[in-house]
């Protein structure tokens, strides 16, 4: 990856630059956050001319290493106001890497009302009219681009909510089977919409393989790394069999499955929506219970969920979405939840934010609790079309809370809190509160250690050790998010020493480096700190690293736990 | 004023307490801000159980001193998230003062769906059912309370937007002529709505006069003070003749009249909406061009604006409202603007926020520029009834901007910027940026010195001296807001030495004190600092003391001025 491409939407020009030395050792989140921190004024309006949208493959993207096909997108988030990195599978990371594109930076805003699309090839980037695509949702955009460029084309697109700059809008990425993966969190689709880019297509025809400095060493490390993934019970067995939705029963058992907008920690109908039921349903109907989000994935935690007649409903059907609609919004029918998931893919909104905001709409009395059909209508007819109600909802959970005057609004830095109750699983609460991204379980997934007992065990109901746990995981995750690796490599990396060593060997072999584990930790720390510095300059301080007040006075059954960290305890997170 | 009354809406109980010594020398804003700072957790949800709504008459309220009938209301604001004081005329301040009530503190939230009203008499406060009032707008509530208690009853009420906890909702206060004055800014009506209090009635029957320690000294000072008000050209001539709307032509001439959502500094149709036209229209139609918002007002800047047949349209028809609808939203017909003003009184939303948010709705394409009839429909049918669109709008300018993905959103700390362009009148920009209240011209009205040349002159287009000017005025205003005096006493106080001395003499005579000018300055400084400390603890920092980014890159004609203060220059505001 030897070039950086800048697209200036104010001037409608494209320039190709060599990679500055200071960016050479960075990829993925490390690179997107560095570029945003260097080039975006922290106080700027996220939808204004001074924000930039940055895409960067990880350091290992495009290589044959397992799980390395994740793409990072970064910007100042219109949802949170913080710096934001959101990563996704799909084909784009590997295609950009093969084209040698270290980063694609989109700047400025076009004058006038014209919509554009970008087409990325070996020849560079062209800016085309997207007049025929506006008003279309994602699957229609992908179909149209496949018609134009053939089935191998990479596509990143936004639906109507993105065009309308809604803060829940994501950026959808076509996967190898024409399904959709998402840069979900933080409203990056709205940033793309503000820049009036409907989609970005990537044609890597003619591009060679990604160069590997030491192929033998790389092959050997890749083998050990892959074996560790298959050997670990979570990545080798649990996820491939039940998908991430294996977590419904586990969290319900732990009393940490937020139910009815975070009122309860257990859900009476958990068996109807759990991973085991989902697996059996898929198998019985002839769907696929294993599916990878990118070429080279050997975990295959995705699936193809089909209806009773075997027809496609959705893919990439994740625990957090199923939790949000199933337990938190009380929808009991998994098919209804699957249709909602498909609709969120199609219109292009984050399915975590989407699930949490639909629960908030129920809290506000807009939708009846558990009414899956009405959720589908709201997604299709309101959010998907940008009615006033649709815009309120499509701007996220915090928007619903604000506009309807709610007090029980589960957000941190305006981003919806995902599928793990912070009172019953206190480590993840520390992550929600302190993450540079707003409430984000993936930023420091303490569930691994609090609940799954991966990498040791820290009692989820006690405060002891949670800040350290979250800090260590957030540092490690920031580094992993820079490699292009999927976050689930953390399971073997935390438990199997050779796995983590092999990951470092992969980077060393690819780039002829001699990084150590300490270097990786240092990278993670640096990323967190530069993101934190950006946020501070944007106006965030310790008082923003807090959970919503109601967690402190509403005890959650069955443990009747409250959120009880002091300000000092939380602020100690940044002591490193 | 010898007692503090607490109403606990969680328990539905009332308690009467003596005035703590530390509160004895405080009134109005000084007292509401002190109580909020002492008792409200800065991180609490403004609509949750831990916010408090505090009413406090000023130190001189209820006395015969001219202009002393203002009432302060304070809370943590749901609009801005900051501490908030908003003061209003009407009869309530004087009635509470006569009843000896130094502060009325409403705490907690009731369980269940019942609506309540409070009735304040010499016997104390009773909590009554308000079942028959819910869903009614303000004039209907006032009528109903007059039917119940007679025409002298004091009423503070909220309309439907307040019931629905919209952030633009104000608290309306009945004036001596059954017209409406407002605790306008900051969404305090939503706090009252969250506490499920539809209205507060005050019956001061049987209450004696407010005690004056030294009546002779008081009478003498009052005479000098009143004379200075009548002698000054602004308070004695300009305001009584043309009302505050005298400013349309003055600001237009200065190039600081924000037009079409802050695109231009001059408005082509200014003659149609200016104070002179308004005055002539009122006189020709047989309305009243002079009117006081409270007994004892001798400026009489209000008016009764009538239609062609002489029928009442509105009162308290202020420059900021007329600017917002007339220039900023481009409505050319003063009658249409007056009807909007009446509707905002009736449904109970801040008429500054209302005017700015309607302009934002035009920016978003929801309403056509200048369409006054559609604004009336939107106020009546959407905001007044709480439709989804109405809630978006009723939550204020920032809400419209967020939900519709706008970049040109004139707010500071989410509060709409009022009627003076900060690029062309830079002193007021410093006030908007640094005020503890969000964008608020009254917090430090530099227009006096920048434009009206009261208290000296500081060139509005240059940066020199603006921070000092704004600081001095903000300190003085915080003190004046504690006396119960209307802000317009500043005009003589700034220009006529005896006027300011007389104000201090009034307080000294009333309470048998020997305050000096330095003491008053110290009081103002203390208030600002405790408000600032509250905001910092609530998560606000220097990065929040900024104007919206677009003011820095969009030059405003005719001066083609941009907002060009550095962070350091603005942060120097707090060096005192």
Short mmCIF file of C-alpha atoms in Angstrom, two decimals, chain A residues 64-240:
data_model
loop_
_atom_site.label_atom_id
_atom_site.label_comp_id
_atom_site.label_asym_id
_atom_site.label_seq_id
_atom_site.Cartn_x
_atom_site.Cartn_y
_atom_site.Cartn_z
CA UNK A 64 -3.80 -14.35 3.00
CA UNK A 65 -3.83 -14.13 6.82
CA UNK A 66 -7.12 -15.34 8.26
CA UNK A 67 -9.61 -12.69 9.48
CA UNK A 68 -7.69 -9.79 7.95
CA UNK A 69 -10.35 -8.32 5.70
CA UNK A 70 -11.70 -5.49 7.83
CA UNK A 71 -11.84 -1.91 6.60
CA UNK A 72 -11.74 1.11 8.90
CA UNK A 73 -13.70 4.27 8.24
CA UNK A 74 -13.02 7.37 10.30
CA UNK A 75 -14.27 10.94 10.71
CA UNK A 76 -15.62 13.26 13.35
CA UNK A 77 -18.92 11.61 14.17
CA UNK A 78 -22.18 13.53 13.72
CA UNK A 79 -23.78 11.20 16.27
CA UNK A 80 -21.27 11.53 19.09
CA UNK A 81 -19.26 14.62 18.19
CA UNK A 82 -16.16 12.57 18.99
CA UNK A 83 -13.56 11.07 16.72
CA UNK A 84 -14.92 7.87 15.24
CA UNK A 85 -13.61 4.69 13.74
CA UNK A 86 -16.02 2.07 12.57
CA UNK A 87 -14.84 -1.08 10.86
CA UNK A 88 -16.57 -3.49 8.55
CA UNK A 89 -16.02 -6.67 6.60
CA UNK A 90 -16.94 -7.02 2.96
CA UNK A 91 -14.68 -6.94 -0.06
CA UNK A 92 -13.54 -3.30 0.02
CA UNK A 93 -10.60 -3.61 2.42
CA UNK A 94 -8.89 -6.28 0.37
CA UNK A 95 -9.63 -4.52 -2.91
CA UNK A 96 -8.24 -1.19 -1.69
CA UNK A 97 -5.18 -2.98 -0.31
CA UNK A 98 -4.55 -4.76 -3.60
CA UNK A 99 -4.79 -1.42 -5.39
CA UNK A 100 -2.07 -0.15 -3.06
CA UNK A 101 -4.35 2.41 -1.46
CA UNK A 102 -3.25 3.00 2.11
CA UNK A 103 -5.96 5.59 2.70
CA UNK A 104 -8.79 7.19 0.76
CA UNK A 105 -9.51 10.66 2.17
CA UNK A 106 -12.68 12.47 1.16
CA UNK A 107 -12.70 16.18 1.98
CA UNK A 108 -14.86 19.27 1.44
CA UNK A 109 -18.48 19.63 0.37
CA UNK A 110 -19.67 20.15 -3.19
CA UNK A 111 -21.61 23.29 -4.05
CA UNK A 112 -25.08 22.71 -5.49
CA UNK A 113 -27.45 19.80 -5.29
CA UNK A 114 -25.74 17.23 -7.49
CA UNK A 115 -25.09 13.75 -6.13
CA UNK A 116 -21.88 11.95 -6.99
CA UNK A 117 -20.27 8.54 -6.77
CA UNK A 118 -16.60 7.62 -6.73
CA UNK A 119 -15.14 4.86 -8.87
CA UNK A 120 -11.79 3.49 -7.72
CA UNK A 121 -9.56 1.53 -10.11
CA UNK A 122 -5.89 0.98 -10.86
CA UNK A 123 -6.07 4.21 -12.85
CA UNK A 124 -7.14 6.21 -9.82
CA UNK A 125 -10.44 7.63 -8.67
CA UNK A 126 -13.05 9.20 -10.91
CA UNK A 127 -15.95 11.31 -9.69
CA UNK A 128 -19.14 10.35 -11.52
CA UNK A 129 -22.71 11.55 -11.40
CA UNK A 130 -25.00 9.51 -9.18
CA UNK A 131 -28.21 11.02 -10.45
CA UNK A 132 -29.65 7.59 -11.21
CA UNK A 133 -28.92 6.29 -7.70
CA UNK A 134 -30.39 8.92 -5.40
CA UNK A 135 -33.45 7.88 -3.46
CA UNK A 136 -32.47 4.22 -3.76
CA UNK A 137 -31.69 2.01 -0.80
CA UNK A 138 -28.53 -0.09 -0.54
CA UNK A 139 -29.50 -3.36 -2.21
CA UNK A 140 -30.79 -1.47 -5.23
CA UNK A 141 -27.59 0.56 -5.38
CA UNK A 142 -25.48 -2.60 -5.22
CA UNK A 143 -27.61 -4.25 -7.92
CA UNK A 144 -27.21 -1.22 -10.15
CA UNK A 145 -23.45 -1.14 -9.65
CA UNK A 146 -23.21 -4.87 -10.36
CA UNK A 147 -25.19 -4.27 -13.55
CA UNK A 148 -22.70 -1.56 -14.47
CA UNK A 149 -19.42 -3.13 -13.43
CA UNK A 150 -20.03 -6.86 -12.92
CA UNK A 151 -20.41 -8.99 -9.79
CA UNK A 152 -16.86 -8.60 -8.51
CA UNK A 153 -17.16 -4.87 -8.03
CA UNK A 154 -16.66 -3.61 -4.49
CA UNK A 155 -19.38 -1.28 -3.31
CA UNK A 156 -19.69 1.06 -0.32
CA UNK A 157 -22.97 2.91 -0.30
CA UNK A 158 -25.53 4.81 1.71
CA UNK A 159 -29.31 4.53 1.69
CA UNK A 160 -31.82 7.35 1.96
CA UNK A 161 -31.10 7.96 5.69
CA UNK A 162 -27.49 8.63 4.73
CA UNK A 163 -28.58 11.00 1.96
CA UNK A 164 -30.68 12.82 4.55
CA UNK A 165 -27.71 12.99 6.93
CA UNK A 166 -29.35 11.03 9.72
CA UNK A 167 -26.99 10.22 12.55
CA UNK A 168 -27.85 6.52 12.64
CA UNK A 169 -26.92 6.15 8.95
CA UNK A 170 -24.14 3.71 8.29
CA UNK A 171 -21.95 2.97 5.30
CA UNK A 172 -22.81 -0.38 3.77
CA UNK A 173 -20.15 -2.59 2.26
CA UNK A 174 -20.91 -5.36 -0.21
CA UNK A 175 -19.59 -8.74 0.92
CA UNK A 176 -18.42 -11.62 -1.30
CA UNK A 177 -21.98 -12.93 -1.63
CA UNK A 178 -23.59 -9.57 -2.46
CA UNK A 179 -24.82 -9.34 1.12
CA UNK A 180 -24.24 -6.25 3.21
CA UNK A 181 -21.75 -5.55 6.00
CA UNK A 182 -21.65 -2.19 7.70
CA UNK A 183 -19.47 0.56 9.03
CA UNK A 184 -22.26 0.69 11.54
CA UNK A 185 -21.68 2.97 14.41
CA UNK A 186 -21.38 6.72 14.68
CA UNK A 187 -23.33 7.96 11.67
CA UNK A 188 -20.52 7.88 9.12
CA UNK A 189 -23.18 7.43 6.44
CA UNK A 190 -24.35 10.95 7.26
CA UNK A 191 -20.83 12.27 6.69
CA UNK A 192 -20.79 10.54 3.30
CA UNK A 193 -24.23 11.98 2.61
CA UNK A 194 -23.13 15.47 3.59
CA UNK A 195 -20.36 15.13 1.01
CA UNK A 196 -23.06 14.09 -1.48
CA UNK A 197 -21.42 10.77 -2.28
CA UNK A 198 -24.01 8.07 -2.82
CA UNK A 199 -21.57 5.25 -3.30
CA UNK A 200 -17.97 4.26 -3.87
CA UNK A 201 -17.20 1.39 -6.21
CA UNK A 202 -13.87 -0.44 -6.27
CA UNK A 203 -12.60 -2.40 -9.24
CA UNK A 204 -9.27 -4.07 -8.49
CA UNK A 205 -8.92 -5.67 -11.92
CA UNK A 206 -5.28 -5.80 -12.89
CA UNK A 207 -4.02 -5.31 -9.38
CA UNK A 208 -1.49 -7.85 -8.21
CA UNK A 209 -1.24 -9.45 -4.83
CA UNK A 210 -0.36 -7.46 -1.75
CA UNK A 211 3.43 -7.73 -1.41
CA UNK A 212 4.75 -9.75 1.51
CA UNK A 213 8.37 -9.05 2.52
CA UNK A 214 9.06 -12.51 3.91
CA UNK A 215 6.57 -15.01 2.43
CA UNK A 216 7.88 -18.10 4.19
CA UNK A 217 7.81 -16.55 7.61
CA UNK A 218 4.36 -15.17 6.82
CA UNK A 219 2.99 -18.55 5.74
CA UNK A 220 4.25 -20.20 8.89
CA UNK A 221 2.79 -17.57 11.18
CA UNK A 222 -0.49 -17.64 9.28
CA UNK A 223 -0.77 -21.36 9.87
CA UNK A 224 -0.21 -21.07 13.63
CA UNK A 225 -2.60 -18.13 13.78
CA UNK A 226 -5.33 -19.97 11.91
CA UNK A 227 -4.91 -23.06 14.05
CA UNK A 228 -5.32 -21.01 17.23
CA UNK A 229 -8.57 -19.59 15.91
CA UNK A 230 -9.91 -23.05 15.27
CA UNK A 231 -8.60 -24.41 18.58
CA UNK A 232 -10.25 -21.84 20.82
CA UNK A 233 -13.72 -22.89 21.97
CA UNK A 234 -15.28 -19.48 21.26
CA UNK A 235 -13.84 -18.74 17.80
CA UNK A 236 -13.51 -22.40 16.79
CA UNK A 237 -16.80 -23.76 18.01
CA UNK A 238 -19.28 -21.37 19.62
CA UNK A 239 -19.25 -18.62 17.01
CA UNK A 240 -19.19 -20.89 13.94
#
